[in-house]
Amino acid sequence: MFHVTYNKNDVPNGDFTVKVLALTDSTKIRLSGDGLDKAFVNKPTHFVVDAADAGVGDLVVTIVGPGGKLPVDIVHNDETMKYTVHYTPDKAGPVLITVKYAANEVEGCPFHVDVVDDVDPLKIKILTKGLENPMVGKEIKFAVCTVGAGNGDLKVTVVDDDGHPLKVTIGDIDPDNKEVKFTPEHPGKHRVSVTWSGQPVPDGEVDIEVKKPLDLTACIVSDVNANPLVGAPTHFTVDCSKVGSDDLKVEILDCNGDPLEVTIDNLGSGRFGASYTALTVDPLKIHLKIDDNHIPSSPTTVYPIDPTKIIVVVDSDKDWKVGEPVELAVDITEAGPGQLGINLSAPPGSGTDCHAKEVSPGHMTVVFTPSSSGDHIVNLTYSDNNVPATPVVIKVVPRADVKAVVVSGDGIVEGQVGKTAVFTIDTSAAGPGELDVKVRAPRTP
């Protein structure tokens, strides 16, 4: 209270009441709240200025974002001397907050706040299928699903084992999925890091082991039977020891695209044994892949055979004679596409030539001309497999020699009417045969 006098006389209205304020100390200001740490675009946020121990003063708050100065709403609680500062960022990027109390900047100013789009990084899903079996020089592709994660910014970094970053390309598959591409240049460990608007995502750190390029030409496939036997296990081997990977996959498909059962045995040192059983004579395709890459000879087509389906027909009632062609009809129409082989066992010194000729598609004739008598045994093979319909035994008899037939006796010289004429025919040296005798008399005038 002030009282004013002049020459000891009271001055009219000379009584004044003056409020004395405590000394302000801006160092006693305390700030807290999410609005000082991180904020989201178009999402209101706030922080609190606690001036309870700082004395009385005027609070001035300035907030500047990427788009310029932002509107600020300050709510003061007189009882607690706390101020609640509200603001809403309008763009993503850094925001600077300056707080002054009693014209003095509060310690720590300006405050830096990262403003990001209103996103939910927990909704991000990394589809790691494309990260399997990475190799030097081979482009790697994988997808990131952003459904429900908001309008954020996807960032992917790939760093090799020496800490060198790789070039990464990000493109849109559709509005909810993005495709990430990069190509490793060196073998070794690489780390793939994924963030969404600067925030970590679930399983966002992925370590991959990049391998050297595969030498698929070094893969050696052996013992592949071009004509596997129906109903019998067929085996072949695959040597991957010099390829650079032993991740072998064997798939055998029938003509309808259906897979056959395949057994794979690890023989050690990058070598594998594979076995399967053909069920029909339809062609099969053998697919051999290493790290999902076809080797140069894949796919390979094989043509199963079934020799049990071969029909052999021969005239068993006929007397086969030396010097006469012997023919066997062979039907291979149901046996599959194989090679017919002939093995003829003939008596010593026979020197018999035996061959097959095609009569019509799927129908063959096996022909040989015996040069001596005796049993001739015909064995057939089909792509080196025995034909169950053989052996066939052909019994060959000597051919009759009419020049060795001797006719003698009076009956061939003269005869008398009414009397029996007799003559002799000797076939002992002519070989087996049928004798036919005809006597022609002169016509009666």
PDB file of N, CA and C in Angstrom, residues 318-326 344-347 350 352 368-377 393-399 432:
ATOM      1  N   LYS A 318       3.464-125.817 -87.893  1.00  0.00           N
ATOM      2  CA  LYS A 318       4.115-125.922 -89.196  1.00  0.00           C
ATOM      3  C   LYS A 318       5.468-126.615 -89.073  1.00  0.00           C
ATOM      4  N   ASP A 319       5.779-127.409 -90.057  1.00  0.00           N
ATOM      5  CA  ASP A 319       7.104-128.022 -90.130  1.00  0.00           C
ATOM      6  C   ASP A 319       8.045-127.058 -90.844  1.00  0.00           C
ATOM      7  N   TRP A 320       8.978-126.511 -90.082  1.00  0.00           N
ATOM      8  CA  TRP A 320       9.919-125.560 -90.669  1.00  0.00           C
ATOM      9  C   TRP A 320      11.088-126.337 -91.240  1.00  0.00           C
ATOM     10  N   LYS A 321      11.426-126.028 -92.473  1.00  0.00           N
ATOM     11  CA  LYS A 321      12.457-126.771 -93.166  1.00  0.00           C
ATOM     12  C   LYS A 321      13.677-125.903 -93.418  1.00  0.00           C
ATOM     13  N   VAL A 322      14.775-126.592 -93.519  1.00  0.00           N
ATOM     14  CA  VAL A 322      16.031-125.899 -93.835  1.00  0.00           C
ATOM     15  C   VAL A 322      15.867-125.144 -95.145  1.00  0.00           C
ATOM     16  N   GLY A 323      16.341-123.890 -95.151  1.00  0.00           N
ATOM     17  CA  GLY A 323      16.295-123.075 -96.357  1.00  0.00           C
ATOM     18  C   GLY A 323      15.008-122.315 -96.549  1.00  0.00           C
ATOM     19  N   GLU A 324      13.996-122.566 -95.695  1.00  0.00           N
ATOM     20  CA  GLU A 324      12.733-121.834 -95.813  1.00  0.00           C
ATOM     21  C   GLU A 324      12.668-120.758 -94.730  1.00  0.00           C
ATOM     22  N   PRO A 325      12.228-119.524 -95.062  1.00  0.00           N
ATOM     23  CA  PRO A 325      12.166-118.447 -94.062  1.00  0.00           C
ATOM     24  C   PRO A 325      11.216-118.781 -92.918  1.00  0.00           C
ATOM     25  N   VAL A 326      11.658-118.503 -91.708  1.00  0.00           N
ATOM     26  CA  VAL A 326      10.829-118.644 -90.514  1.00  0.00           C
ATOM     27  C   VAL A 326      10.416-117.240 -90.061  1.00  0.00           C
ATOM     28  N   LEU A 344      19.374-115.237 -81.440  1.00  0.00           N
ATOM     29  CA  LEU A 344      19.025-116.537 -82.017  1.00  0.00           C
ATOM     30  C   LEU A 344      20.118-117.554 -81.714  1.00  0.00           C
ATOM     31  N   SER A 345      19.695-118.608 -81.060  1.00  0.00           N
ATOM     32  CA  SER A 345      20.626-119.718 -80.809  1.00  0.00           C
ATOM     33  C   SER A 345      20.316-120.827 -81.813  1.00  0.00           C
ATOM     34  N   ALA A 346      21.275-121.118 -82.699  1.00  0.00           N
ATOM     35  CA  ALA A 346      21.082-122.117 -83.752  1.00  0.00           C
ATOM     36  C   ALA A 346      22.103-123.226 -83.591  1.00  0.00           C
ATOM     37  N   PRO A 347      21.862-124.368 -84.197  1.00  0.00           N
ATOM     38  CA  PRO A 347      22.844-125.467 -84.139  1.00  0.00           C
ATOM     39  C   PRO A 347      24.190-125.028 -84.691  1.00  0.00           C
ATOM     40  N   SER A 350      25.376-123.298 -88.262  1.00  0.00           N
ATOM     41  CA  SER A 350      24.181-122.875 -88.995  1.00  0.00           C
ATOM     42  C   SER A 350      24.409-121.576 -89.749  1.00  0.00           C
ATOM     43  N   THR A 352      23.043-118.699 -89.292  1.00  0.00           N
ATOM     44  CA  THR A 352      21.742-118.137 -89.637  1.00  0.00           C
ATOM     45  C   THR A 352      21.672-116.640 -89.347  1.00  0.00           C
ATOM     46  N   PHE A 368      14.163-115.268 -89.996  1.00  0.00           N
ATOM     47  CA  PHE A 368      15.470-115.893 -90.212  1.00  0.00           C
ATOM     48  C   PHE A 368      15.276-117.116 -91.107  1.00  0.00           C
ATOM     49  N   THR A 369      16.333-117.488 -91.807  1.00  0.00           N
ATOM     50  CA  THR A 369      16.285-118.643 -92.713  1.00  0.00           C
ATOM     51  C   THR A 369      17.291-119.666 -92.217  1.00  0.00           C
ATOM     52  N   PRO A 370      16.822-120.753 -91.652  1.00  0.00           N
ATOM     53  CA  PRO A 370      17.755-121.751 -91.115  1.00  0.00           C
ATOM     54  C   PRO A 370      18.548-122.431 -92.233  1.00  0.00           C
ATOM     55  N   SER A 371      19.820-122.676 -91.951  1.00  0.00           N
ATOM     56  CA  SER A 371      20.669-123.370 -92.925  1.00  0.00           C
ATOM     57  C   SER A 371      21.007-124.774 -92.487  1.00  0.00           C
ATOM     58  N   SER A 372      20.501-125.155 -91.337  1.00  0.00           N
ATOM     59  CA  SER A 372      20.696-126.521 -90.874  1.00  0.00           C
ATOM     60  C   SER A 372      19.499-126.913 -90.030  1.00  0.00           C
ATOM     61  N   SER A 373      19.329-128.185 -89.840  1.00  0.00           N
ATOM     62  CA  SER A 373      18.203-128.665 -89.051  1.00  0.00           C
ATOM     63  C   SER A 373      18.552-128.632 -87.566  1.00  0.00           C
ATOM     64  N   GLY A 374      17.499-128.802 -86.765  1.00  0.00           N
ATOM     65  CA  GLY A 374      17.682-128.777 -85.313  1.00  0.00           C
ATOM     66  C   GLY A 374      16.855-127.687 -84.659  1.00  0.00           C
ATOM     67  N   ASP A 375      16.974-127.594 -83.328  1.00  0.00           N
ATOM     68  CA  ASP A 375      16.225-126.577 -82.578  1.00  0.00           C
ATOM     69  C   ASP A 375      16.879-125.205 -82.733  1.00  0.00           C
ATOM     70  N   HIS A 376      16.075-124.249 -83.123  1.00  0.00           N
ATOM     71  CA  HIS A 376      16.499-122.849 -83.191  1.00  0.00           C
ATOM     72  C   HIS A 376      15.721-122.084 -82.109  1.00  0.00           C
ATOM     73  N   ILE A 377      16.450-121.462 -81.182  1.00  0.00           N
ATOM     74  CA  ILE A 377      15.828-120.791 -80.030  1.00  0.00           C
ATOM     75  C   ILE A 377      15.908-119.272 -80.212  1.00  0.00           C
ATOM     76  N   VAL A 393      10.982-121.797 -79.297  1.00  0.00           N
ATOM     77  CA  VAL A 393      11.799-122.855 -79.909  1.00  0.00           C
ATOM     78  C   VAL A 393      11.191-123.235 -81.264  1.00  0.00           C
ATOM     79  N   ILE A 394      12.014-123.110 -82.304  1.00  0.00           N
ATOM     80  CA  ILE A 394      11.607-123.477 -83.664  1.00  0.00           C
ATOM     81  C   ILE A 394      12.342-124.764 -84.052  1.00  0.00           C
ATOM     82  N   LYS A 395      11.568-125.801 -84.299  1.00  0.00           N
ATOM     83  CA  LYS A 395      12.182-127.068 -84.706  1.00  0.00           C
ATOM     84  C   LYS A 395      12.281-127.086 -86.231  1.00  0.00           C
ATOM     85  N   VAL A 396      13.495-127.173 -86.745  1.00  0.00           N
ATOM     86  CA  VAL A 396      13.753-127.149 -88.187  1.00  0.00           C
ATOM     87  C   VAL A 396      14.165-128.554 -88.630  1.00  0.00           C
ATOM     88  N   VAL A 397      13.500-129.020 -89.657  1.00  0.00           N
ATOM     89  CA  VAL A 397      13.808-130.349 -90.191  1.00  0.00           C
ATOM     90  C   VAL A 397      14.527-130.190 -91.531  1.00  0.00           C
ATOM     91  N   PRO A 398      15.291-131.250 -91.935  1.00  0.00           N
ATOM     92  CA  PRO A 398      15.999-131.125 -93.223  1.00  0.00           C
ATOM     93  C   PRO A 398      15.009-130.985 -94.375  1.00  0.00           C
ATOM     94  N   ARG A 399      15.403-130.332 -95.383  1.00  0.00           N
ATOM     95  CA  ARG A 399      14.575-130.155 -96.567  1.00  0.00           C
ATOM     96  C   ARG A 399      14.782-131.354 -97.506  1.00  0.00           C
ATOM     97  N   PRO A 432      13.366-136.320 -95.012  1.00  0.00           N
ATOM     98  CA  PRO A 432      11.932-136.471 -94.744  1.00  0.00           C
ATOM     99  C   PRO A 432      11.089-135.706 -95.760  1.00  0.00           C
TER     100      PRO A 432
END
